[in-house]
Coordinates of C-alpha atoms in Angstrom, one line a residue:
Chain N
M1 CA -2.3 -5.3 34.1
S2 CA -0.7 -5.6 30.6
H3 CA 2.6 -7.4 30.3
Y4 CA 4.0 -7.0 26.9
I5 CA 6.6 -9.6 25.9
L6 CA 9.0 -10.2 22.8
P7 CA 9.5 -13.5 21.0
G8 CA 11.9 -15.7 22.8
E9 CA 11.3 -14.7 26.2
Q10 CA 10.6 -17.2 29.0
V11 CA 7.2 -17.1 30.7
H12 CA 6.8 -18.3 34.1
A13 CA 3.4 -20.1 34.1
Q14 CA 2.7 -22.8 36.7
H15 CA -0.5 -24.7 37.1
V16 CA -1.7 -28.2 37.6
N17 CA -3.8 -28.1 34.3
L18 CA -1.9 -25.8 32.4
K19 CA -3.1 -24.9 28.9
L20 CA -1.0 -23.0 26.5
G21 CA -2.9 -20.8 23.9
P22 CA -1.7 -19.0 20.7
G23 CA 1.8 -17.7 20.8
L24 CA 3.4 -19.9 23.7
L25 CA 5.4 -23.0 23.2
Q26 CA 6.8 -25.5 25.6
L27 CA 10.3 -26.5 25.2
S28 CA 11.9 -29.4 27.1
N29 CA 15.6 -29.7 27.3
N30 CA 17.1 -32.5 29.5
K31 CA 14.7 -32.7 32.6
E32 CA 13.7 -29.1 32.6
S33 CA 10.8 -27.8 30.5
E34 CA 10.5 -24.1 29.9
I35 CA 7.7 -22.2 28.4
I36 CA 8.8 -19.4 25.8
S37 CA 6.7 -17.1 23.6
T38 CA 6.8 -17.2 19.9
R39 CA 5.2 -13.9 19.3
A40 CA 5.2 -10.3 20.4
G41 CA 2.2 -9.1 22.1
E42 CA 0.4 -8.7 25.4
L43 CA 0.8 -11.8 27.7
K44 CA -2.7 -12.7 29.2
H45 CA -3.9 -15.4 31.3
S46 CA -7.2 -16.5 32.8
A47 CA -8.5 -15.8 36.3
N48 CA -7.1 -19.1 38.0
N49 CA -3.8 -19.0 35.9
S50 CA -4.6 -22.2 34.1
K51 CA -4.8 -20.8 30.7
W52 CA -2.3 -18.5 29.3
W53 CA -1.9 -16.9 25.8
I54 CA -0.5 -14.0 23.7
E55 CA -2.6 -11.4 22.2
S56 CA -0.8 -10.0 19.3
N57 CA -1.6 -8.4 15.9
A58 CA -0.4 -9.3 12.6
R59 CA -1.4 -9.2 8.9
R60 CA 0.1 -12.4 7.8
Y61 CA -2.0 -15.3 8.4
V62 CA -0.7 -18.8 9.7
P63 CA -2.9 -21.7 9.0
A64 CA -4.3 -23.5 12.0
A65 CA -6.8 -26.4 11.9
Q66 CA -10.5 -25.9 12.3
E67 CA -10.3 -22.1 11.5
S68 CA -12.8 -20.5 9.1
V69 CA -11.1 -18.8 6.2
V70 CA -12.1 -16.8 3.2
G71 CA -10.1 -17.9 0.1
I72 CA -9.7 -17.0 -3.5
V73 CA -9.5 -19.8 -6.2
I74 CA -6.5 -19.4 -8.2
A75 CA -6.1 -22.7 -10.3
R76 CA -7.7 -26.0 -10.8
A77 CA -5.6 -29.0 -9.7
G78 CA -6.8 -32.2 -10.9
E79 CA -9.8 -33.2 -8.8
G80 CA -9.8 -30.0 -6.7
W81 CA -8.6 -26.4 -6.6
R82 CA -5.7 -24.4 -5.3
V83 CA -7.0 -21.6 -3.1
D84 CA -5.1 -18.6 -1.9
I85 CA -5.8 -18.0 1.8
G86 CA -3.0 -15.5 2.4
S87 CA -0.6 -18.0 4.0
A88 CA 2.7 -18.8 2.8
H89 CA 1.5 -21.9 1.0
M90 CA -1.6 -22.2 -1.2
A91 CA -4.2 -24.4 0.0
N92 CA -5.9 -27.4 -1.6
L93 CA -9.6 -27.8 -1.7
D94 CA -10.6 -31.1 -2.9
G95 CA -13.8 -31.4 -5.3
L96 CA -15.5 -33.7 -2.9
A97 CA -15.1 -31.7 0.1
F98 CA -18.5 -30.1 -0.2
E99 CA -21.9 -31.1 1.2
G100 CA -23.7 -33.9 -1.0
A101 CA -20.7 -33.9 -3.6
T102 CA -20.3 -37.0 -5.5
K103 CA -17.9 -38.0 -8.2
R104 CA -20.6 -37.0 -10.8
N105 CA -22.0 -33.9 -8.9
K106 CA -19.2 -31.4 -8.0
P107 CA -19.5 -27.8 -7.5
N108 CA -18.4 -25.6 -10.6
L109 CA -15.9 -23.1 -9.1
K110 CA -14.2 -20.7 -11.5
V111 CA -10.7 -19.3 -11.1
G112 CA -11.2 -16.1 -9.1
S113 CA -14.2 -17.1 -7.1
I114 CA -14.4 -16.6 -3.4
V115 CA -15.0 -19.5 -1.0
Y116 CA -15.5 -19.7 2.8
A117 CA -13.9 -22.9 4.0
R118 CA -12.6 -24.5 7.0
V119 CA -9.0 -25.4 7.5
S120 CA -8.9 -29.2 8.0
L121 CA -5.2 -29.8 7.9
A122 CA -2.5 -27.4 8.7
H123 CA 1.1 -28.0 9.6
K124 CA 4.0 -25.8 9.1
D125 CA 5.8 -27.3 6.4
M126 CA 2.8 -28.9 4.4
E127 CA 0.3 -27.1 2.1
P128 CA -2.8 -26.5 4.1
E129 CA -6.2 -28.3 3.1
L130 CA -9.7 -26.9 3.2
E131 CA -13.1 -28.4 3.5
C132 CA -16.3 -26.7 2.8
F133 CA -18.5 -28.3 5.4
D134 CA -18.7 -28.4 9.2
A135 CA -16.7 -31.0 11.0
Q136 CA -19.4 -32.4 13.1
T137 CA -22.4 -32.0 11.1
R138 CA -20.9 -32.6 7.7
K139 CA -23.3 -30.1 6.2
A140 CA -22.6 -26.8 4.6
E141 CA -23.4 -24.5 7.5
G142 CA -22.5 -21.4 5.4
F143 CA -19.2 -22.6 3.8
G144 CA -19.0 -22.9 0.1
E145 CA -18.7 -20.3 -2.7
L146 CA -19.7 -16.7 -2.0
K147 CA -21.2 -14.9 -4.9
G148 CA -21.3 -11.1 -5.5
G149 CA -20.4 -8.8 -2.7
F150 CA -16.8 -7.5 -2.1
L151 CA -13.8 -8.6 -0.2
V152 CA -12.4 -6.4 2.5
R153 CA -8.9 -6.9 4.0
C154 CA -7.9 -6.2 7.6
S155 CA -5.5 -7.2 10.3
L156 CA -5.8 -10.5 12.2
K157 CA -6.9 -8.9 15.3
M158 CA -9.7 -7.0 13.5
C159 CA -11.3 -10.2 12.3
R160 CA -11.1 -11.8 15.6
M161 CA -12.9 -8.7 17.1
L162 CA -15.5 -9.1 14.4
L163 CA -16.2 -12.8 15.4
D164 CA -16.7 -11.9 18.9
P165 CA -20.6 -11.7 19.2
N166 CA -20.3 -8.7 21.6
H167 CA -18.4 -6.5 19.4
F168 CA -20.4 -3.2 18.3
L169 CA -19.5 -2.7 14.7
L170 CA -21.7 -5.4 12.7
P171 CA -24.8 -4.9 14.6
L172 CA -24.3 -1.2 14.4
L173 CA -24.1 -1.3 10.6
G174 CA -26.8 -3.9 10.4
S175 CA -29.2 -1.6 12.2
R176 CA -28.6 1.0 9.5
F177 CA -29.1 -1.4 6.3
P178 CA -29.4 -5.0 5.9
L179 CA -26.0 -6.6 5.2
E180 CA -24.4 -10.1 5.2
A181 CA -20.8 -10.9 6.1
A182 CA -18.5 -13.8 6.1
T183 CA -15.3 -13.3 8.4
G184 CA -12.3 -15.2 7.7
M185 CA -9.5 -15.7 10.3
N186 CA -7.0 -14.9 7.6
G187 CA -7.7 -11.2 7.5
R188 CA -10.3 -11.2 4.9
I189 CA -13.9 -10.5 5.2
W190 CA -16.6 -10.9 2.5
V191 CA -19.5 -8.3 2.7
N192 CA -22.6 -8.1 0.7
A193 CA -25.3 -5.5 0.8
K194 CA -27.7 -4.2 -1.9
D195 CA -26.4 -0.7 -2.5
P196 CA -22.8 -0.4 -3.5
R197 CA -22.8 2.8 -1.2
H198 CA -23.5 0.5 1.7
I199 CA -20.7 -1.9 0.8
I200 CA -18.3 1.0 0.5
A201 CA -19.4 2.2 4.0
I202 CA -18.9 -1.2 5.5
S203 CA -15.4 -1.5 4.1
R204 CA -14.5 2.1 5.3
C205 CA -15.7 1.4 8.7
I206 CA -13.9 -2.0 9.0
E207 CA -10.7 0.0 8.0
A208 CA -11.3 2.7 10.4
V209 CA -12.1 0.4 13.4
D210 CA -9.0 -1.9 12.6
P211 CA -6.3 -1.4 15.2
D212 CA -3.8 -0.8 12.5
G213 CA -5.8 1.9 10.8
G214 CA -7.1 4.1 13.6
G215 CA -9.0 1.9 16.1
L216 CA -12.2 3.9 16.2
D217 CA -14.7 3.1 18.8
E218 CA -18.6 3.1 18.7
I219 CA -19.0 6.8 18.9
G220 CA -16.3 7.5 16.3
V221 CA -17.9 5.0 14.0
K222 CA -21.4 6.9 14.4
K223 CA -19.7 10.2 13.5
F224 CA -17.8 8.6 10.6
L225 CA -21.0 7.1 9.2
S226 CA -22.9 10.4 9.4
T227 CA -20.2 11.9 7.0
M228 CA -20.9 9.4 4.3
D229 CA -24.0 9.4 2.1
I230 CA -26.0 6.2 2.7
Chain W
M1 CA 7.6 -16.3 -6.3
P2 CA 4.6 -16.6 -8.6
R3 CA 3.0 -13.6 -10.0
P4 CA 0.5 -12.2 -7.6
P5 CA -3.1 -13.4 -8.3
S6 CA -5.3 -11.1 -10.1
P7 CA -8.3 -9.8 -8.0
S8 CA -11.2 -12.2 -7.4
I9 CA -14.4 -12.1 -9.5
P10 CA -16.5 -10.4 -6.8
E11 CA -14.0 -7.6 -6.3
K12 CA -13.7 -7.1 -10.0
E13 CA -17.5 -6.8 -10.6
F14 CA -18.0 -4.7 -7.5
V15 CA -15.3 -2.1 -8.4
Y16 CA -16.6 -1.9 -12.0
N17 CA -20.2 -1.5 -11.1
A18 CA -19.4 1.1 -8.4
L19 CA -17.1 3.0 -10.9
K20 CA -19.9 3.2 -13.2
Q21 CA -21.8 5.1 -10.7
S22 CA -18.8 7.1 -9.7
L23 CA -18.4 5.5 -6.3
R24 CA -14.9 4.9 -5.2
L25 CA -13.8 2.4 -2.5
D26 CA -12.4 5.0 -0.2
G27 CA -15.3 7.4 -0.6
R28 CA -13.3 9.9 -2.9
Q29 CA -15.0 11.7 -5.9
A30 CA -14.0 10.3 -9.2
L31 CA -11.4 13.1 -9.9
E32 CA -10.2 13.7 -6.4
M33 CA -6.6 12.9 -5.5
R34 CA -5.4 12.0 -2.0
T35 CA -3.9 14.9 -0.4
P36 CA -0.1 14.5 -0.2
V37 CA 1.4 14.6 3.4
L38 CA 5.0 15.9 3.1
T39 CA 7.5 15.2 5.9
F40 CA 11.0 16.6 5.6
G41 CA 13.9 14.9 7.4
P42 CA 16.6 16.3 9.4
E43 CA 18.9 16.8 6.4
L44 CA 18.1 19.3 3.5
G45 CA 16.9 17.3 0.5
W46 CA 15.2 14.4 2.3
V47 CA 11.4 14.3 2.0
E48 CA 8.9 11.6 2.7
V49 CA 5.5 11.9 0.6
A50 CA 2.5 9.9 1.8
M51 CA -0.5 10.0 -0.6
G52 CA -2.9 7.8 1.5
K53 CA -1.2 4.6 2.2
T54 CA 1.3 5.0 -0.7
R55 CA 4.7 6.2 0.8
V56 CA 7.7 7.3 -1.1
I57 CA 11.1 8.8 0.3
A58 CA 13.4 10.7 -2.0
Q59 CA 16.8 12.0 -1.0
V60 CA 19.2 14.3 -2.9
D61 CA 22.9 14.1 -2.5
G62 CA 25.6 16.1 -4.3
K63 CA 29.4 15.8 -4.9
M64 CA 31.9 17.4 -7.1
V65 CA 33.3 15.5 -10.2
K66 CA 35.0 15.9 -13.4
P67 CA 32.5 16.1 -16.1
P68 CA 32.7 14.0 -19.1
P69 CA 34.7 15.4 -22.1
E70 CA 31.6 15.7 -24.4
R71 CA 29.6 17.9 -21.9
P72 CA 32.2 20.0 -20.0
L73 CA 29.9 22.8 -19.1
E74 CA 26.9 20.9 -17.5
G75 CA 26.3 19.2 -14.1
I76 CA 25.2 15.6 -13.9
V77 CA 22.0 14.4 -12.5
T78 CA 21.3 10.6 -11.9
I79 CA 18.1 9.2 -10.7
H80 CA 18.1 5.9 -8.8
S81 CA 14.7 4.4 -8.3
E82 CA 14.7 0.6 -7.9
I83 CA 11.3 -0.7 -6.3
S84 CA 12.2 -3.1 -3.6
P85 CA 9.8 -5.8 -2.5
M86 CA 9.2 -3.6 0.6
A87 CA 6.9 -1.7 -1.5
S88 CA 4.4 -4.7 -2.2
T89 CA 4.8 -8.4 -2.8
D90 CA 4.4 -7.7 -6.6
Y91 CA 8.0 -6.6 -6.8
E92 CA 11.0 -8.8 -6.9
P93 CA 14.6 -7.6 -6.7
G94 CA 16.5 -7.7 -9.8
R95 CA 13.3 -8.3 -12.1
P96 CA 11.8 -4.9 -13.1
T97 CA 8.0 -5.2 -13.7
D98 CA 6.5 -3.3 -16.5
E99 CA 5.4 -0.8 -13.9
E100 CA 8.9 -0.3 -12.5
V101 CA 10.2 0.4 -16.2
T102 CA 7.5 2.8 -16.8
M103 CA 8.3 4.7 -13.5
T104 CA 12.0 4.8 -14.3
R105 CA 11.3 6.1 -17.7
M106 CA 8.8 8.7 -16.5
L107 CA 11.0 10.0 -13.6
D108 CA 13.7 10.4 -16.0
K109 CA 11.5 12.3 -18.5
V110 CA 10.0 14.4 -15.8
L111 CA 12.9 15.4 -13.8
R112 CA 15.9 15.0 -16.2
R113 CA 15.0 15.5 -19.7
S114 CA 12.3 18.1 -19.1
D115 CA 15.1 20.6 -18.0
A116 CA 13.4 21.3 -14.7
L117 CA 16.8 21.6 -13.2
D118 CA 19.3 24.0 -14.7
K119 CA 22.3 21.8 -15.4
E120 CA 24.6 24.7 -16.4
S121 CA 24.2 26.3 -13.0
L122 CA 25.7 23.1 -11.6
C123 CA 29.1 23.9 -13.4
V124 CA 31.8 25.1 -11.2
Q125 CA 35.0 25.1 -13.5
A126 CA 34.3 24.3 -17.0
G127 CA 35.7 20.9 -17.9
Q128 CA 37.2 20.3 -14.4
R129 CA 34.5 20.4 -11.8
V130 CA 30.9 20.0 -11.9
W131 CA 28.2 18.9 -9.4
H132 CA 27.0 15.5 -9.6
L133 CA 23.5 15.4 -7.9
R134 CA 22.2 11.9 -7.0
L135 CA 18.5 11.6 -6.6
T136 CA 17.5 8.3 -4.8
I137 CA 13.9 7.3 -4.6
H138 CA 12.8 4.6 -2.1
C139 CA 9.3 3.2 -2.4
L140 CA 8.2 2.3 1.1
A141 CA 4.6 1.2 0.3
D142 CA 2.6 0.8 -2.8
A143 CA -1.2 1.4 -2.2
G144 CA -1.7 2.5 -5.7
N145 CA -0.1 5.3 -8.1
L146 CA 3.4 4.9 -7.0
L147 CA 4.4 7.0 -10.0
D148 CA 2.8 10.3 -9.0
C149 CA 4.1 9.8 -5.5
A150 CA 7.5 9.2 -6.7
C151 CA 7.6 12.2 -9.1
L152 CA 6.2 14.4 -6.2
A153 CA 8.8 13.2 -3.8
G154 CA 11.6 13.8 -6.3
I155 CA 10.7 17.3 -7.2
V156 CA 10.0 18.4 -3.8
A157 CA 13.5 16.8 -2.7
L158 CA 15.2 18.8 -5.4
K159 CA 13.6 21.9 -4.2
H160 CA 14.4 21.3 -0.6
F161 CA 18.0 20.5 -1.3
R162 CA 20.7 23.1 -0.5
R163 CA 24.2 22.7 -2.0
P164 CA 27.3 24.2 -0.3
E165 CA 28.5 27.4 -1.8
V166 CA 31.6 27.2 -3.8
E167 CA 34.2 29.9 -4.6
V168 CA 36.3 29.8 -7.6
V169 CA 39.4 32.2 -7.6
G170 CA 41.6 31.6 -10.5
D171 CA 42.4 28.0 -10.4
E172 CA 41.6 27.5 -6.7
V173 CA 38.1 26.1 -5.8
T174 CA 37.0 26.5 -2.2
I175 CA 33.9 24.5 -1.1
H176 CA 32.4 26.4 1.9
P177 CA 30.9 24.1 4.5
P178 CA 27.4 24.9 5.6
S179 CA 28.6 26.2 8.9
E180 CA 30.7 28.9 7.2
R181 CA 28.5 30.0 4.4
A182 CA 24.6 29.3 3.9
P183 CA 24.2 26.6 1.3
L184 CA 22.4 27.6 -1.8
P185 CA 19.2 26.3 -3.4
L186 CA 19.4 24.3 -6.7
S187 CA 18.3 26.4 -9.8
L188 CA 14.9 25.1 -10.9
H189 CA 13.3 26.4 -14.2
H190 CA 9.9 25.0 -13.3
T191 CA 8.2 22.6 -11.0
P192 CA 6.7 19.5 -12.9
F193 CA 4.0 17.4 -11.3
C194 CA 2.7 14.1 -12.6
L195 CA -0.9 13.1 -12.5
T196 CA -2.2 9.6 -13.4
F197 CA -5.8 8.9 -14.6
A198 CA -7.0 5.4 -14.9
Y199 CA -9.5 4.1 -17.5
F200 CA -11.5 1.2 -17.4
P201 CA -12.7 -1.4 -19.9
D202 CA -16.3 -0.3 -20.0
P203 CA -16.4 2.9 -22.1
S204 CA -19.4 4.4 -19.9
T205 CA -17.1 4.4 -16.8
P206 CA -15.6 7.8 -16.3
P207 CA -11.8 8.1 -15.8
I208 CA -10.6 8.5 -12.2
L209 CA -7.7 10.4 -10.8
D210 CA -4.9 8.9 -8.4
P211 CA -6.1 5.1 -8.5
T212 CA -5.7 3.0 -5.4
Y213 CA -4.0 -0.4 -5.7
L214 CA -7.2 -2.3 -6.7
E215 CA -8.2 0.3 -9.1
Q216 CA -5.0 0.3 -10.8
R217 CA -4.9 -3.4 -11.1
L218 CA -8.4 -3.5 -12.7
S219 CA -7.8 -0.7 -15.0
A220 CA -7.5 -1.0 -18.7
G221 CA -5.3 1.9 -19.3
L222 CA -3.4 4.6 -17.5
L223 CA -2.9 8.1 -18.7
S224 CA 0.0 9.9 -17.1
I225 CA 0.3 13.8 -17.5
A226 CA 3.2 15.7 -16.3
L227 CA 2.9 19.5 -16.3
N228 CA 3.8 22.5 -14.3
A229 CA 1.7 25.2 -12.7
Q230 CA 2.5 27.5 -15.8
K231 CA 0.2 25.2 -17.9
E232 CA 3.1 23.7 -19.8
L233 CA 3.0 20.3 -20.7
I234 CA 6.0 18.0 -20.1
V235 CA 4.9 14.4 -20.7
V236 CA 1.9 12.9 -21.8
Q237 CA 2.1 9.1 -21.4
K238 CA -0.6 6.7 -22.2
A239 CA -0.3 3.0 -21.4
G240 CA -2.8 0.3 -22.3
G241 CA -5.0 0.1 -25.3
V242 CA -8.1 2.0 -24.2
P243 CA -9.1 4.3 -27.1
L244 CA -9.5 8.0 -26.0
A245 CA -10.9 10.8 -28.3
P246 CA -8.8 13.8 -28.6
D247 CA -11.3 16.1 -26.7
E248 CA -11.4 13.5 -24.0
I249 CA -7.7 14.0 -23.6
L250 CA -7.9 17.8 -23.8
R251 CA -10.7 17.7 -21.1
I252 CA -8.4 15.6 -18.8
I253 CA -5.6 18.1 -19.4
E254 CA -7.8 20.9 -18.2
V255 CA -8.7 18.9 -15.0
A256 CA -4.9 18.3 -14.6
V257 CA -4.2 22.0 -14.8
M258 CA -6.4 22.6 -11.9
K259 CA -5.1 20.0 -9.7
V260 CA -1.4 21.0 -10.4
K261 CA -2.3 24.5 -9.2
E262 CA -3.6 23.0 -6.0
L263 CA -0.4 20.7 -5.6
D264 CA 1.8 23.7 -6.2
R265 CA 0.2 25.7 -3.4
I266 CA 0.5 22.8 -1.0
V267 CA 4.1 22.2 -1.8
E268 CA 5.1 25.8 -1.7
S269 CA 3.5 26.3 1.6
R270 CA 5.0 23.2 3.2
L271 CA 8.3 24.0 1.8
K272 CA 8.2 27.5 3.2
E273 CA 6.9 26.3 6.6
D274 CA 9.8 23.8 6.8
I275 CA 12.5 26.2 5.7
A276 CA 11.4 28.8 8.2
G277 CA 11.8 26.3 11.0
R278 CA 15.4 25.6 10.1
H279 CA 18.7 27.5 10.7
I280 CA 20.1 27.7 7.2
E281 CA 21.5 31.1 7.3
V282 CA 24.8 31.7 9.2
R283 CA 24.6 34.2 12.1

């Protein structure tokens, strides 16, 4: 049952332990509180009606805390760097926000390098802040500078699909040739493989499977791959 | 808004390495162009051209005006092509970028100054009434090579447009509405097409035709050639400082001649298909 709603519509969600996910906002005026949607998309809820959220697709990223993003360094700013993560504001990445960084031992990021970072602070009117280590373990865990490879841009729904461990695309491509990929929640995916032809194949497959650009399924992707020379 | 950031280092290095091996990001050959998809609107003279994700709409409008005293025997053609931020976040209203200025100048040279359109046929009464044609170009999306797309849209719109028939008896001028008399096509001497080739900093990288957005950003120079299917050169414009030998330019012109023949075929067949599906003739 798919129920499509527009921003501003009221959602009737009632539960003892109600949890509102992306796209829903609780407004309280006087003694009444109503829940309204802030995005256009499909309204979904969990089986026992306790969790409600809106599934939408967009290309513009709105930063939220604890999300991993792929950013491009655009300038040095004092002790840190300014990083473009595709949001309305540029993000700040401090020089000490790396595993094992001290005042004397900071990573050497050049303007134009790609970093995989976690959004540590995100509010709607402030510039977001990034960190290059895991929140709990404080170790790198894959965050940091990404060298080589290529950057693919896609819609936000596509990168959520790629982060789902049950999605078919990356394992299908990985069975053909070795590859590494860093998926950012901001619609950017860094990919790397040995042969440029493989990287081009990955890029074209991501664009083909993207709901914005065709939404191919597994059989379609296999046929598509057979037309390429890899 | 600040200038858009240049592509990241990995993107740059990957594109340069791949192009050295003649591998393009969308799987095209080095000298293969995206096939244009032409969509005609309900009115005559309205066309949307899509080359891959680059989309441009062109519209032709005509009205009768009094000609300027220095040119009493010719019609007037004006081209309006401001790129709005809708095309890409690179463009700002009111501040033309280099690319926008280049596009306006090329459109002017290719469509107006090349004499593609017979201006004298637009004259109704010498010194009194002439047709003023307005060609408006709207750039909807910029995924590279907006120039070629805009030139194509412009010329196809001019070929698609039909002006009302005008009868002049003595001093009396009657404009017959399309419901009374079939409107007439414009008188075009030839059909110019524009093709853009991108050159890269490493001289061992071969040139590519119809660059995408990333390829255009990373190119060191762009060579735009406008010619028609009769192998006549209209404009050769080279931007950027990449040195090119004369025989390289001649070789590129040969490639362009072949591509223009293909483009001409596509445009003619689409125009014929569309006009056949319309009721322009009065029954």
